[in-house]
Short mmCIF file of C-alpha atoms in Angstrom, two decimals:
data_model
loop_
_atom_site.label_atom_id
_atom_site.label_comp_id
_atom_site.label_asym_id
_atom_site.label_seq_id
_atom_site.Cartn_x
_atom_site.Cartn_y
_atom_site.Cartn_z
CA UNK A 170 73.46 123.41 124.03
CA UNK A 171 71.48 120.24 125.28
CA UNK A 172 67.40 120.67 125.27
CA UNK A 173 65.00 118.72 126.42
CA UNK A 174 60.70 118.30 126.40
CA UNK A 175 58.42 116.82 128.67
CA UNK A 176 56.54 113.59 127.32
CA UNK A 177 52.54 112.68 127.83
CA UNK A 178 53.91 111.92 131.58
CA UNK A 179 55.34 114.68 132.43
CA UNK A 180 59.18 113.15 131.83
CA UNK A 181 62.15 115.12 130.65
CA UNK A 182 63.07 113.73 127.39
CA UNK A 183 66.31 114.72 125.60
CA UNK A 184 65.98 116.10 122.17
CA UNK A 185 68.02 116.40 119.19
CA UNK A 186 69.43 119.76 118.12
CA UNK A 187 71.53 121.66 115.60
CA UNK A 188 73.68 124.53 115.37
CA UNK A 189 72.51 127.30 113.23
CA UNK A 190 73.11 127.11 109.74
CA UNK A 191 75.54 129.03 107.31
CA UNK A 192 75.87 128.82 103.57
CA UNK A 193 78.09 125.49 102.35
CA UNK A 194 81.20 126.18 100.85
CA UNK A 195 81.67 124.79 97.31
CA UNK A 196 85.18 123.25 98.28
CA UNK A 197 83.91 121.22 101.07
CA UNK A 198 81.92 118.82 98.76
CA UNK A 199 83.62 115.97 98.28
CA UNK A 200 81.58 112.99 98.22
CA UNK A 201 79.87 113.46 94.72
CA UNK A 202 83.09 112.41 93.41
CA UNK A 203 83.50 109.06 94.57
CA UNK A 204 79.41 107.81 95.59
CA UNK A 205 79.54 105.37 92.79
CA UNK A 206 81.92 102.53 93.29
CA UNK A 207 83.16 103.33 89.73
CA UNK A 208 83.93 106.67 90.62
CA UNK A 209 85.36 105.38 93.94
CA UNK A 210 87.82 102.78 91.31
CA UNK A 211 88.70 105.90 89.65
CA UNK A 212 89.99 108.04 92.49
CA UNK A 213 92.73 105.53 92.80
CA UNK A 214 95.70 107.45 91.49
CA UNK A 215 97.23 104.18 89.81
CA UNK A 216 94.80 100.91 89.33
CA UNK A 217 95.26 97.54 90.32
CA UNK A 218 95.60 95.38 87.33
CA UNK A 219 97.00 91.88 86.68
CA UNK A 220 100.23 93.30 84.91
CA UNK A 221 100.83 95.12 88.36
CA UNK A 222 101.37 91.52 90.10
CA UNK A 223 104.28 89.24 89.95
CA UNK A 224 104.37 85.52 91.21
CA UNK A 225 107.31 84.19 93.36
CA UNK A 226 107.82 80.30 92.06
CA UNK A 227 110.31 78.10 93.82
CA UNK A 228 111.64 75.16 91.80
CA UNK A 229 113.70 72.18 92.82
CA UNK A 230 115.87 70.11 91.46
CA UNK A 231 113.32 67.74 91.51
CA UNK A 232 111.46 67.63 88.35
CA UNK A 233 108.46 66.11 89.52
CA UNK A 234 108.13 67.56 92.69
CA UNK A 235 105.31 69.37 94.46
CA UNK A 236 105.37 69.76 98.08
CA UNK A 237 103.45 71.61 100.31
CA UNK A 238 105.23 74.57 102.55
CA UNK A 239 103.85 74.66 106.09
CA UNK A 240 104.97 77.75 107.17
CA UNK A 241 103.37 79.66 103.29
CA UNK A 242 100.02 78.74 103.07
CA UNK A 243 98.74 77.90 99.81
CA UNK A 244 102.56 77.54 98.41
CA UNK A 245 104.20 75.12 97.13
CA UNK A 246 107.86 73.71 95.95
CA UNK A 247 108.04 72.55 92.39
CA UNK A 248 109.85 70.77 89.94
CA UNK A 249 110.27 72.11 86.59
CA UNK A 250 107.95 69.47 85.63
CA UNK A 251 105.66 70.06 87.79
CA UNK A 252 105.47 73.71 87.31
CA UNK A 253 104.07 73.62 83.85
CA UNK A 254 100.49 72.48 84.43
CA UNK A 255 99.93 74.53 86.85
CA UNK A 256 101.50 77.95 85.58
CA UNK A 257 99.10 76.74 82.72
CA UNK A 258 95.89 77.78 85.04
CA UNK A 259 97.10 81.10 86.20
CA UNK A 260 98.45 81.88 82.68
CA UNK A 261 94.77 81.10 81.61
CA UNK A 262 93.43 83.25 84.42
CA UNK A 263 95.83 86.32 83.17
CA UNK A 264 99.47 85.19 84.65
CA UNK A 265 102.09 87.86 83.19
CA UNK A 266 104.99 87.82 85.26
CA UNK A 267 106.71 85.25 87.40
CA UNK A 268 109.92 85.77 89.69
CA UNK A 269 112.10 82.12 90.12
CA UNK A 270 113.66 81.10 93.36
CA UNK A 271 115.66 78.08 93.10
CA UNK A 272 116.15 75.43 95.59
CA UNK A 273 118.43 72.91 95.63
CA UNK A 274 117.44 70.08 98.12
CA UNK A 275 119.85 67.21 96.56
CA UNK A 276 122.52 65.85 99.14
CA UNK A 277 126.02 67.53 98.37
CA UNK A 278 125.06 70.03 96.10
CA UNK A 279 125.82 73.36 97.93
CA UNK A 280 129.49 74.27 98.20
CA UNK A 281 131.03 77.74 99.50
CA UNK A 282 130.44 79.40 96.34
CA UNK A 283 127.14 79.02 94.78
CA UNK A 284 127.99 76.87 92.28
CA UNK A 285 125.04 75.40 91.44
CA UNK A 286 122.80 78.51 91.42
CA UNK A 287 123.72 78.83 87.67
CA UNK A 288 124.29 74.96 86.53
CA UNK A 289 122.63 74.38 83.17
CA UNK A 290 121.53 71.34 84.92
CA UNK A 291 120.06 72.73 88.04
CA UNK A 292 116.66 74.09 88.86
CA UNK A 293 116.46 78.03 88.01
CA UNK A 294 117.97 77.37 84.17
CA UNK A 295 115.74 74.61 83.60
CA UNK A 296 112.61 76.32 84.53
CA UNK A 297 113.64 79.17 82.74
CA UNK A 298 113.80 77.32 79.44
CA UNK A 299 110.35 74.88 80.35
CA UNK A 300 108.67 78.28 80.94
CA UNK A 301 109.91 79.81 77.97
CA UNK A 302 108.84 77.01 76.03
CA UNK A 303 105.18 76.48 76.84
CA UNK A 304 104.45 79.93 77.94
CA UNK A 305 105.96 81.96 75.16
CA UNK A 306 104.43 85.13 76.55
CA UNK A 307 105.32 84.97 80.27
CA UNK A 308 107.58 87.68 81.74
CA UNK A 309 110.39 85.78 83.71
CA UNK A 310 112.19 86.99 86.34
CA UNK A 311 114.82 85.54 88.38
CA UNK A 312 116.52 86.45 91.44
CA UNK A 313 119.86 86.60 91.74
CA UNK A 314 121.37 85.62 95.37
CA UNK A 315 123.77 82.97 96.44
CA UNK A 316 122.14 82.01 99.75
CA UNK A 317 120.45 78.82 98.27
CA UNK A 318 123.02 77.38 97.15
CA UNK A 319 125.94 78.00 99.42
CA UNK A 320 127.03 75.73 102.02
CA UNK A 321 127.33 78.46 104.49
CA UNK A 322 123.91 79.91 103.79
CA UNK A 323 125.01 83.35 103.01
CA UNK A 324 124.33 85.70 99.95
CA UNK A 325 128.08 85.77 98.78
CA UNK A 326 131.29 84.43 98.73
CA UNK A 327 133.28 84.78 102.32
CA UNK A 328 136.40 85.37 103.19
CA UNK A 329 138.45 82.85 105.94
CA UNK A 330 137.02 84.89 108.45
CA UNK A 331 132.83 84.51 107.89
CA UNK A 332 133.00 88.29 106.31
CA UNK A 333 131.32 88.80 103.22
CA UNK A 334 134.60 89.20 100.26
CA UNK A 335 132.77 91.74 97.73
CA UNK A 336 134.96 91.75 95.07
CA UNK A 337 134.65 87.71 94.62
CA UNK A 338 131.16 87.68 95.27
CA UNK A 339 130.00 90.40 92.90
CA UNK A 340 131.89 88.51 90.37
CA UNK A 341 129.99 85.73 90.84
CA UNK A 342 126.65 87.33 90.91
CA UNK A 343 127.24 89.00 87.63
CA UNK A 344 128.33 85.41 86.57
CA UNK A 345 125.01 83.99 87.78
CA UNK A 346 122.89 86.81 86.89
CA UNK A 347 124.36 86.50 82.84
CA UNK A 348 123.49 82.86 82.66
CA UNK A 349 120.02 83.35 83.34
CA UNK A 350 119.78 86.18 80.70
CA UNK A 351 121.49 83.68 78.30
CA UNK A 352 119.11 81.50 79.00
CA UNK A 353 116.27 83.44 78.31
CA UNK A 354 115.21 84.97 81.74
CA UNK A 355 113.51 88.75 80.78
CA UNK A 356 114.67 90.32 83.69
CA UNK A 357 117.20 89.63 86.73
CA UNK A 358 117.12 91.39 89.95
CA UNK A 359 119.68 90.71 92.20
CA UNK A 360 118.77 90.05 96.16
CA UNK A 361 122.02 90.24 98.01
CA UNK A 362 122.72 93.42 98.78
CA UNK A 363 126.12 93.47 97.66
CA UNK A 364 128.06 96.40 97.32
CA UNK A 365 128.65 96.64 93.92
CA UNK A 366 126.98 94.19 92.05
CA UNK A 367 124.63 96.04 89.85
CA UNK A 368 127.51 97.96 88.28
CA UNK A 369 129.35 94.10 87.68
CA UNK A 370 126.22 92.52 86.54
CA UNK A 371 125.07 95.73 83.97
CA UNK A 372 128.60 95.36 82.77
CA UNK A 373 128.25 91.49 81.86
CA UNK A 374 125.24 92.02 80.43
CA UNK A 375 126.45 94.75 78.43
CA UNK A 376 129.51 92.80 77.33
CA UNK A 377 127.17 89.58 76.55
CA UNK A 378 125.24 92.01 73.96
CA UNK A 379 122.12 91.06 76.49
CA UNK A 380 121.63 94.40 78.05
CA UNK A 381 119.07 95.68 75.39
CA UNK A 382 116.97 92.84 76.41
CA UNK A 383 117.41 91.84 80.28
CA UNK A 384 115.58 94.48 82.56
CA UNK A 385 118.11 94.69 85.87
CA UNK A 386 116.08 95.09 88.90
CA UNK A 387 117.68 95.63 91.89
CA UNK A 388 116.25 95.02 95.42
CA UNK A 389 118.25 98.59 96.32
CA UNK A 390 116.21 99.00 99.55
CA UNK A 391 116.18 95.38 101.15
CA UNK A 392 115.56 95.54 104.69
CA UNK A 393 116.82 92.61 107.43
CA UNK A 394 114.44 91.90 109.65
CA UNK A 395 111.81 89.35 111.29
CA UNK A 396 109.88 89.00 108.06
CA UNK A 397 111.69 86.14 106.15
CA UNK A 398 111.00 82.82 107.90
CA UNK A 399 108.86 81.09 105.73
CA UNK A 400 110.90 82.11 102.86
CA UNK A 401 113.73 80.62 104.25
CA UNK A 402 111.67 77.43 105.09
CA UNK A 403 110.53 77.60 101.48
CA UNK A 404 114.08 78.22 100.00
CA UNK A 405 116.27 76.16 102.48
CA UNK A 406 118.37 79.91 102.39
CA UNK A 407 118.57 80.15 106.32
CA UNK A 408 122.64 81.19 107.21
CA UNK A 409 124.41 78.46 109.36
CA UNK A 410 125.69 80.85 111.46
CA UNK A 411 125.85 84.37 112.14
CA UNK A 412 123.40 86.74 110.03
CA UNK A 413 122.78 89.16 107.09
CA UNK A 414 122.74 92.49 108.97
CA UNK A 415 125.98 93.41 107.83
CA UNK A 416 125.17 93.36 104.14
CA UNK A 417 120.98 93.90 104.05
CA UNK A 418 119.51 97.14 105.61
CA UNK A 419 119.21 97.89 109.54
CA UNK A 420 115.76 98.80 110.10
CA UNK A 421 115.57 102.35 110.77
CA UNK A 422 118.19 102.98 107.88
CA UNK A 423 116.28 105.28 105.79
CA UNK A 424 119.24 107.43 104.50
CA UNK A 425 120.75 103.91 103.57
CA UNK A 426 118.02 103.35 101.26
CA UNK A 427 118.18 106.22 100.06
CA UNK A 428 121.70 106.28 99.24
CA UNK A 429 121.37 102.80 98.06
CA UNK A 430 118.60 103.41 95.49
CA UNK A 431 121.01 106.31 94.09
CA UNK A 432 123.92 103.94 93.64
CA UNK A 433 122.17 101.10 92.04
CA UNK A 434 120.24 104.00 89.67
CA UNK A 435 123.84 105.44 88.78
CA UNK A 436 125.13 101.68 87.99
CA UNK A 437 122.91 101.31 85.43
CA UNK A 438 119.38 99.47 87.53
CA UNK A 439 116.18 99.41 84.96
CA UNK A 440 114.30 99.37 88.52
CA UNK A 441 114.00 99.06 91.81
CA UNK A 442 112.46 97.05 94.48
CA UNK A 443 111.77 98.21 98.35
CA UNK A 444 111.46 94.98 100.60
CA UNK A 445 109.37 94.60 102.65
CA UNK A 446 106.33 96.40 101.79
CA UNK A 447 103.88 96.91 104.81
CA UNK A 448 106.18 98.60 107.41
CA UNK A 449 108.64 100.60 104.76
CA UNK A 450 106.07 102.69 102.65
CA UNK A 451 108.03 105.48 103.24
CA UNK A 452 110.67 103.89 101.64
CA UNK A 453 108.56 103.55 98.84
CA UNK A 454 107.65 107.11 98.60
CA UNK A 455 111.49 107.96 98.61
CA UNK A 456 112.22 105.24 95.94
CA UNK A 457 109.10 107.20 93.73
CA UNK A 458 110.73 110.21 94.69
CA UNK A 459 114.79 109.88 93.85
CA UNK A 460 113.58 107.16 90.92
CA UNK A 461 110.83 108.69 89.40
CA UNK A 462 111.42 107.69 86.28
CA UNK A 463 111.81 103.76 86.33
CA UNK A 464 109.44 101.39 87.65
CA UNK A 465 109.00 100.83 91.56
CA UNK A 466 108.71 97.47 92.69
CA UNK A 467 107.52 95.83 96.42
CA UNK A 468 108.18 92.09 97.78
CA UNK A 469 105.26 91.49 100.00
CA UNK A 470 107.22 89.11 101.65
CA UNK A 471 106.52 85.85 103.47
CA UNK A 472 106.01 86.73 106.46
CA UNK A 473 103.72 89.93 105.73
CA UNK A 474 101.62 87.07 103.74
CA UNK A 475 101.64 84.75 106.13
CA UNK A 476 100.45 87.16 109.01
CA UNK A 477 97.30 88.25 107.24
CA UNK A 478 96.66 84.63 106.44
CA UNK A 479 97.01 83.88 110.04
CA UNK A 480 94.90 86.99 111.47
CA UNK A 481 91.94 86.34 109.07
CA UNK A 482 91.94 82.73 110.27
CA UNK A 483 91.71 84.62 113.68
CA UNK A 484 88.42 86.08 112.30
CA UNK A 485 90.49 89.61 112.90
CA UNK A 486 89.63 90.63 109.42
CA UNK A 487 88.36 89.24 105.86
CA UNK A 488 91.77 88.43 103.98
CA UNK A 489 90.62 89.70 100.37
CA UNK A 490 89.38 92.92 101.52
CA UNK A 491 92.96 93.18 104.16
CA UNK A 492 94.97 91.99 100.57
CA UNK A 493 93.43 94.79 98.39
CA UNK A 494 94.40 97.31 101.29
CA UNK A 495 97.62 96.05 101.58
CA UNK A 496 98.40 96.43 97.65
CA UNK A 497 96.90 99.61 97.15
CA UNK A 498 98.78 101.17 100.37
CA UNK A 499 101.84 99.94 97.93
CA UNK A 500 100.59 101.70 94.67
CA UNK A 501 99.41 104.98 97.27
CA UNK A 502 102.98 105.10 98.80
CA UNK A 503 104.49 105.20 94.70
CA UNK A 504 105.25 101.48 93.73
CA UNK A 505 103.74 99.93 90.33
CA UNK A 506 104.81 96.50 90.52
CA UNK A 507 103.92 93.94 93.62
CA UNK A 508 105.62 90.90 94.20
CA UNK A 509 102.94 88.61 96.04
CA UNK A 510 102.03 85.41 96.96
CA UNK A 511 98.46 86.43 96.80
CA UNK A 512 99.05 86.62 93.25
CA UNK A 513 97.01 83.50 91.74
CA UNK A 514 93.68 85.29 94.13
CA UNK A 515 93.92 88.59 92.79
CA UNK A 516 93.76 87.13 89.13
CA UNK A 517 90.24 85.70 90.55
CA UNK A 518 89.45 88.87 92.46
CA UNK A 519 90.43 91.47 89.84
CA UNK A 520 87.97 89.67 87.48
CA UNK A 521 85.15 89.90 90.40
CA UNK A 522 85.44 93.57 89.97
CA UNK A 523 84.66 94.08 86.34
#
């Protein structure tokens, strides 16, 4: 009910009023438990750390190269000699895990079946081994996809008629994904979305007495979508014709994922990866759900980077405080593992907090 007085002049002046009171109820106190911004750290049901964060790399076949990617900010393309000074400062700063993207820019090098993804030679292998080397410590990852390195731009081997032929192309995937364990990669997590493949590659790592100590991640819930441009710009990975949406997830396929993340657990995955992150938490929550005991994994992807890099520029937001939503929306929705390209910042901005 409004109320009003009358001032020295005689003027109505509205008034502040309350309802009557009544006892508080001991369950509707909440705040004592997170006034502090320690307590507020604690009511996070799993913590941001730097073990949580892994850092995409892409490597040429350029050993001394370092190039700029327009489309990424704050990326870059690097050789494999290149790489090693400045993995050196983020090691330093509390690097633990990197994910390798090879990119092969030399003329002639791409042929219709991937054949250079797993060339002793070529980019991935070597930075395996230049990683290993100086950075004894450093958990390596390595995707496994053919898209770089085909002529045709897509994730597999084809048949005459542009379709993806799964039998050939798991084949090869396994193939590729067994090299990099031989060569000392800690983990392999195949992108394509292949039927199939993470029984084929388990098996050849099994059968190359590496599956005791090669973690197989599998990107079981990989979305298509409007998301991956300045990865492809990065990785050079863009199809010449047609597209992926036969092969990686339609959008609203959430039994897909689902049914997906069951397959790959059954063929023997040590994880699993949703991809995107932002728009698919739900996914998330159903990968926590159906694989509750392995580790769940996100790819903030390029373009999810990219567009808070460009709305903070836009004064929209401030990008740390938009980044540390972002990644703890992923640990809320049940992952434990981000892949991000705001990776070298949070190993500043984690230490900013203790």
């Amino acid at each position: 009910m409004s109320e009003s007085v009358k001032d020295v002049n005689g003027t109505k002046k509205h008034v502040a009023t309350y309802l009557d009171a009544y006892p508080t109820e001991v369950s509707s106190i909440l705040q004592g438990g997170y006034h502090h911004p320690l307590l507020r750290s604690w009511q996070n049901e799993r913590q941001l750390s730097k073990s949580s964060f892994i850092y995409p790399l892409f490597i040429t076949d350029n050993p001394d190269e370092e190039t700029v990617i327009e489309s990424l900010p704050k990326q870059k393309r690097w050789g494999v000699n290149a790489v090693i000074p400045y993995v050196k400062t983020l090691v330093e700063k509390g690097l633990k895990a990197v994910i390798l993207f090879g990119v092969p820019l030399k003329e002639g090098v791409k042929d219709p079946y991937g054949t250079a993804a797993d060339d002793p030679d070529g980019p991935v292998i070597q930075a395996i081994k230049k990683l290993r080397e100086n950075f004894p410590d450093l958990f390596i990852m390595c995707d496994v996809c053919l898209c770089e390195y085909t002529s045709h731009g897509h994730c597999g081997v084809l048949y005459e008629d542009g379709t993806i032929n799964r039998e050939e192309s798991v084949r090869r995937l396994a193939a590729v994904a067994v090299n990099y364990a031989k060569a000392g990669a800690n983990c392999v997590a195949p992108s394509d979305m292949i039927d199939g493949r993470i029984l084929e590659i388990k098996r050849g790592l099994i059968n190359a007495g590496l599956a005791h100590k090669c973690m197989l991640m599998s990107y079981s819930a990989k979305f298509g979508g409007s998301l991956y441009g300045p990865f492809r710009d990065a990785a050079g990975s863009a199809p010449s014709f047609g597209d992926r949406k036969c092969y990686q997830l339609p959008t609203g396929g959430r039994g897909l994922a689902r049914r997906a993340i069951r397959r790959d657990l059954a063929e023997g995955a040590d994880a699993i990866m949703v991809k995107p992150s932002t728009f698919f938490l739900d996914i998330v929550s159903d990968a926590k759900e159906i694989a509750e005991d392995v580790p769940i994994c996100v790819y903030q992807v390029s373009g999810e980077y990219a567009m808070l890099y460009a709305a903070a520029e836009k004064g929209v937001f401030d990008l740390k405080a938009m980044a540390f939503e972002a990644c703890y929306g992923c640990l809320r929705a049940g992952a434990t593992l981000i892949i991000s390209y705001f990776t070298p910042e949070f190993l500043e901005w984690l230490d900013e907090l203790n």
